[in-house]
mmCIF file of C-alpha atoms in Angstrom:
data_model
loop_
_atom_site.group_PDB
_atom_site.id
_atom_site.type_symbol
_atom_site.label_atom_id
_atom_site.label_comp_id
_atom_site.label_asym_id
_atom_site.label_seq_id
_atom_site.Cartn_x
_atom_site.Cartn_y
_atom_site.Cartn_z
ATOM 1 C CA UNK C 23 19.943 -0.121 -7.138
ATOM 2 C CA UNK C 24 21.679 2.570 -9.249
ATOM 3 C CA UNK C 25 18.874 3.338 -12.430
ATOM 4 C CA UNK C 26 21.196 4.825 -15.352
ATOM 5 C CA UNK C 27 19.532 7.334 -17.270
ATOM 6 C CA UNK C 28 21.067 9.342 -20.442
ATOM 7 C CA UNK C 29 20.725 13.126 -19.666
ATOM 8 C CA UNK C 30 17.442 13.615 -21.962
ATOM 9 C CA UNK C 31 16.182 10.913 -20.235
ATOM 10 C CA UNK C 32 16.730 12.338 -17.207
ATOM 11 C CA UNK C 33 15.353 15.637 -17.798
ATOM 12 C CA UNK C 34 12.520 13.826 -18.853
ATOM 13 C CA UNK C 35 11.900 12.384 -15.789
ATOM 14 C CA UNK C 36 12.519 15.871 -14.267
ATOM 15 C CA UNK C 37 9.680 17.473 -16.462
ATOM 16 C CA UNK C 38 7.091 14.630 -15.489
ATOM 17 C CA UNK C 39 7.479 15.170 -12.052
ATOM 18 C CA UNK C 40 6.589 18.751 -12.211
ATOM 19 C CA UNK C 41 3.691 18.367 -14.443
ATOM 20 C CA UNK C 42 2.337 15.846 -11.537
ATOM 21 C CA UNK C 43 3.644 17.816 -8.902
ATOM 22 C CA UNK C 44 1.385 20.500 -10.559
ATOM 23 C CA UNK C 45 -1.653 18.042 -10.579
ATOM 24 C CA UNK C 46 -1.927 18.286 -6.412
ATOM 25 C CA UNK C 47 -3.891 21.970 -5.942
ATOM 26 C CA UNK C 48 -6.835 20.087 -8.714
ATOM 27 C CA UNK C 49 -7.014 17.335 -6.532
ATOM 28 C CA UNK C 50 -7.246 18.722 -3.398
ATOM 29 C CA UNK C 51 -9.768 21.048 -4.753
ATOM 30 C CA UNK C 52 -12.020 18.427 -5.820
ATOM 31 C CA UNK C 53 -11.697 16.183 -2.715
ATOM 32 C CA UNK C 54 -12.437 19.804 -1.022
ATOM 33 C CA UNK C 55 -15.428 19.864 -2.743
ATOM 34 C CA UNK C 56 -16.470 16.431 -2.838
ATOM 35 C CA UNK C 57 -16.351 16.714 1.214
ATOM 36 C CA UNK C 58 -18.310 20.006 0.827
ATOM 37 C CA UNK C 59 -21.062 17.898 -0.773
ATOM 38 C CA UNK C 60 -22.125 16.090 2.452
ATOM 39 C CA UNK C 61 -22.311 12.422 3.726
ATOM 40 C CA UNK C 62 -18.822 10.748 2.804
ATOM 41 C CA UNK C 63 -20.019 7.553 3.125
ATOM 42 C CA UNK C 64 -22.006 7.534 0.048
ATOM 43 C CA UNK C 65 -19.937 9.812 -2.112
ATOM 44 C CA UNK C 66 -18.553 8.166 -4.859
ATOM 45 C CA UNK C 67 -17.185 11.848 -5.961
ATOM 46 C CA UNK C 68 -15.167 12.329 -3.110
ATOM 47 C CA UNK C 69 -14.384 8.443 -3.248
ATOM 48 C CA UNK C 70 -12.928 8.810 -7.143
ATOM 49 C CA UNK C 71 -11.006 11.838 -5.946
ATOM 50 C CA UNK C 72 -9.227 10.770 -2.920
ATOM 51 C CA UNK C 73 -8.612 7.484 -5.635
ATOM 52 C CA UNK C 74 -7.136 9.724 -8.110
ATOM 53 C CA UNK C 75 -4.463 11.473 -4.944
ATOM 54 C CA UNK C 76 -3.501 7.981 -4.196
ATOM 55 C CA UNK C 77 -2.653 7.184 -7.707
ATOM 56 C CA UNK C 78 -0.592 10.517 -7.929
ATOM 57 C CA UNK C 79 1.274 10.626 -5.314
ATOM 58 C CA UNK C 80 2.311 6.724 -5.930
ATOM 59 C CA UNK C 81 3.241 8.293 -9.283
ATOM 60 C CA UNK C 82 5.479 10.900 -8.358
ATOM 61 C CA UNK C 83 7.063 8.811 -5.471
ATOM 62 C CA UNK C 84 8.093 6.088 -7.786
ATOM 63 C CA UNK C 85 9.647 9.052 -9.651
ATOM 64 C CA UNK C 86 11.359 10.951 -7.163
ATOM 65 C CA UNK C 87 12.780 7.531 -6.518
ATOM 66 C CA UNK C 88 14.262 6.831 -9.756
ATOM 67 C CA UNK C 89 15.456 10.348 -10.079
ATOM 68 C CA UNK C 90 17.476 9.799 -6.524
ATOM 69 C CA UNK C 91 18.859 6.346 -7.580
ATOM 70 C CA UNK C 92 19.696 7.942 -11.132
ATOM 71 C CA UNK C 93 23.116 8.077 -12.608
ATOM 72 C CA UNK C 94 23.468 10.169 -15.573
ATOM 73 C CA UNK C 95 25.522 7.840 -18.449
ATOM 74 C CA UNK C 96 28.269 9.388 -19.513
ATOM 75 C CA UNK C 97 28.330 10.051 -23.386
ATOM 76 C CA UNK C 98 31.294 11.247 -23.699
ATOM 77 C CA UNK C 99 33.153 7.670 -24.161
ATOM 78 C CA UNK C 100 30.648 6.513 -26.757
ATOM 79 C CA UNK C 101 32.185 5.240 -30.526
ATOM 80 C CA UNK C 102 31.042 3.761 -33.644
ATOM 81 C CA UNK C 103 33.757 0.989 -33.736
ATOM 82 C CA UNK C 104 31.004 -1.180 -31.930
ATOM 83 C CA UNK C 105 27.311 -1.151 -30.938
ATOM 84 C CA UNK C 106 26.646 -0.127 -27.028
ATOM 85 C CA UNK C 107 24.566 1.337 -25.083
ATOM 86 C CA UNK C 108 23.426 5.058 -26.851
ATOM 87 C CA UNK C 109 24.404 3.978 -30.297
ATOM 88 C CA UNK C 110 21.776 4.424 -33.248
ATOM 89 C CA UNK C 111 22.220 0.890 -35.237
ATOM 90 C CA UNK C 112 20.938 0.466 -38.512
ATOM 91 C CA UNK C 113 19.903 -3.419 -39.323
ATOM 92 C CA UNK C 114 18.567 -5.029 -41.812
ATOM 93 C CA UNK C 115 17.166 -8.384 -41.338
ATOM 94 C CA UNK C 116 18.724 -10.849 -44.050
ATOM 95 C CA UNK C 117 15.650 -12.698 -44.782
ATOM 96 C CA UNK C 118 13.343 -9.922 -45.518
ATOM 97 C CA UNK C 119 15.884 -7.153 -46.395
ATOM 98 C CA UNK C 120 13.617 -5.124 -44.472
ATOM 99 C CA UNK C 121 16.110 -2.258 -42.629
ATOM 100 C CA UNK C 122 14.990 -0.226 -39.578
ATOM 101 C CA UNK C 123 16.962 1.776 -37.001
ATOM 102 C CA UNK C 124 17.350 1.385 -33.676
ATOM 103 C CA UNK C 125 18.721 3.693 -30.942
ATOM 104 C CA UNK C 126 19.799 1.794 -27.752
ATOM 105 C CA UNK C 127 18.658 2.507 -24.775
ATOM 106 C CA UNK C 128 18.272 2.204 -20.745
ATOM 107 C CA UNK C 129 15.268 0.030 -19.771
ATOM 108 C CA UNK C 130 13.724 3.632 -18.353
ATOM 109 C CA UNK C 131 13.943 5.472 -21.410
ATOM 110 C CA UNK C 132 12.881 2.373 -23.825
ATOM 111 C CA UNK C 133 9.792 3.876 -26.110
ATOM 112 C CA UNK C 134 9.198 1.799 -29.516
ATOM 113 C CA UNK C 135 7.480 4.769 -31.287
ATOM 114 C CA UNK C 136 10.533 6.964 -30.993
ATOM 115 C CA UNK C 137 13.120 4.018 -32.169
ATOM 116 C CA UNK C 138 14.573 3.685 -28.542
ATOM 117 C CA UNK C 139 14.943 0.088 -27.620
ATOM 118 C CA UNK C 140 15.622 -0.893 -24.295
ATOM 119 C CA UNK C 141 19.608 -2.336 -23.786
ATOM 120 C CA UNK C 142 17.514 -5.440 -22.818
ATOM 121 C CA UNK C 143 15.636 -6.790 -25.495
ATOM 122 C CA UNK C 144 16.822 -9.630 -27.459
ATOM 123 C CA UNK C 145 17.252 -7.684 -30.263
ATOM 124 C CA UNK C 146 19.966 -5.145 -28.691
ATOM 125 C CA UNK C 147 21.445 -8.289 -26.743
ATOM 126 C CA UNK C 148 22.244 -9.683 -29.857
ATOM 127 C CA UNK C 149 23.689 -6.309 -31.431
ATOM 128 C CA UNK C 150 25.697 -5.185 -28.366
ATOM 129 C CA UNK C 151 30.012 -5.419 -29.215
ATOM 130 C CA UNK C 152 29.213 -6.415 -32.888
ATOM 131 C CA UNK C 153 30.670 -4.292 -35.925
ATOM 132 C CA UNK C 154 29.816 -2.741 -39.142
ATOM 133 C CA UNK C 155 29.272 -5.621 -41.489
ATOM 134 C CA UNK C 156 28.614 -7.950 -39.166
ATOM 135 C CA UNK C 157 25.572 -10.472 -38.616
ATOM 136 C CA UNK C 158 24.360 -11.932 -35.789
ATOM 137 C CA UNK C 159 22.098 -13.941 -34.662
ATOM 138 C CA UNK C 160 19.132 -13.082 -32.467
ATOM 139 C CA UNK C 161 16.788 -14.839 -30.971
ATOM 140 C CA UNK C 162 13.064 -13.284 -30.217
ATOM 141 C CA UNK C 163 10.109 -14.894 -29.043
ATOM 142 C CA UNK C 164 8.856 -15.203 -32.819
ATOM 143 C CA UNK C 165 12.038 -17.701 -33.772
ATOM 144 C CA UNK C 166 15.450 -16.753 -34.658
ATOM 145 C CA UNK C 167 16.234 -13.810 -36.731
ATOM 146 C CA UNK C 168 19.191 -12.691 -38.884
ATOM 147 C CA UNK C 169 20.344 -9.201 -38.556
ATOM 148 C CA UNK C 170 23.358 -7.586 -40.542
ATOM 149 C CA UNK C 171 24.653 -3.873 -39.020
ATOM 150 C CA UNK C 172 24.423 -1.350 -41.901
ATOM 151 C CA UNK C 173 25.706 1.736 -39.912
ATOM 152 C CA UNK C 174 26.641 2.857 -36.232
ATOM 153 C CA UNK C 175 26.057 6.071 -35.029
ATOM 154 C CA UNK C 176 26.298 8.329 -31.866
#
């Protein structure tokens, strides 16, 4: 199954992979030092180092699998007529008047602190395909929310 990423998301995953792979020598060194301390059956340092190695290799494996199946999204076809993946959308909560801006991204790139929400979230699903000025109803865990679309940007 393909994983869709923006070029920025793909580049971040490649950097993350390089950083994780750079940790391998440190963990091998920690294992070697713990092994040199004697009896491995009662060596907590050795167990901890081996566990850290296992976790690191699992993370590396997951990222490599994601990269191997990644498809880069072509952003040259983006427009601001309707809300779609990779658009930055400014919306206003009709009830509270509060405005917020989100960029709709793939699930792998979502990061609420950066204002990036997954296209699979109820808010993104509710906004997709709508135009500036539309008021959309979104069913969220807290109930039904109404948002007015104020701006769509690339």
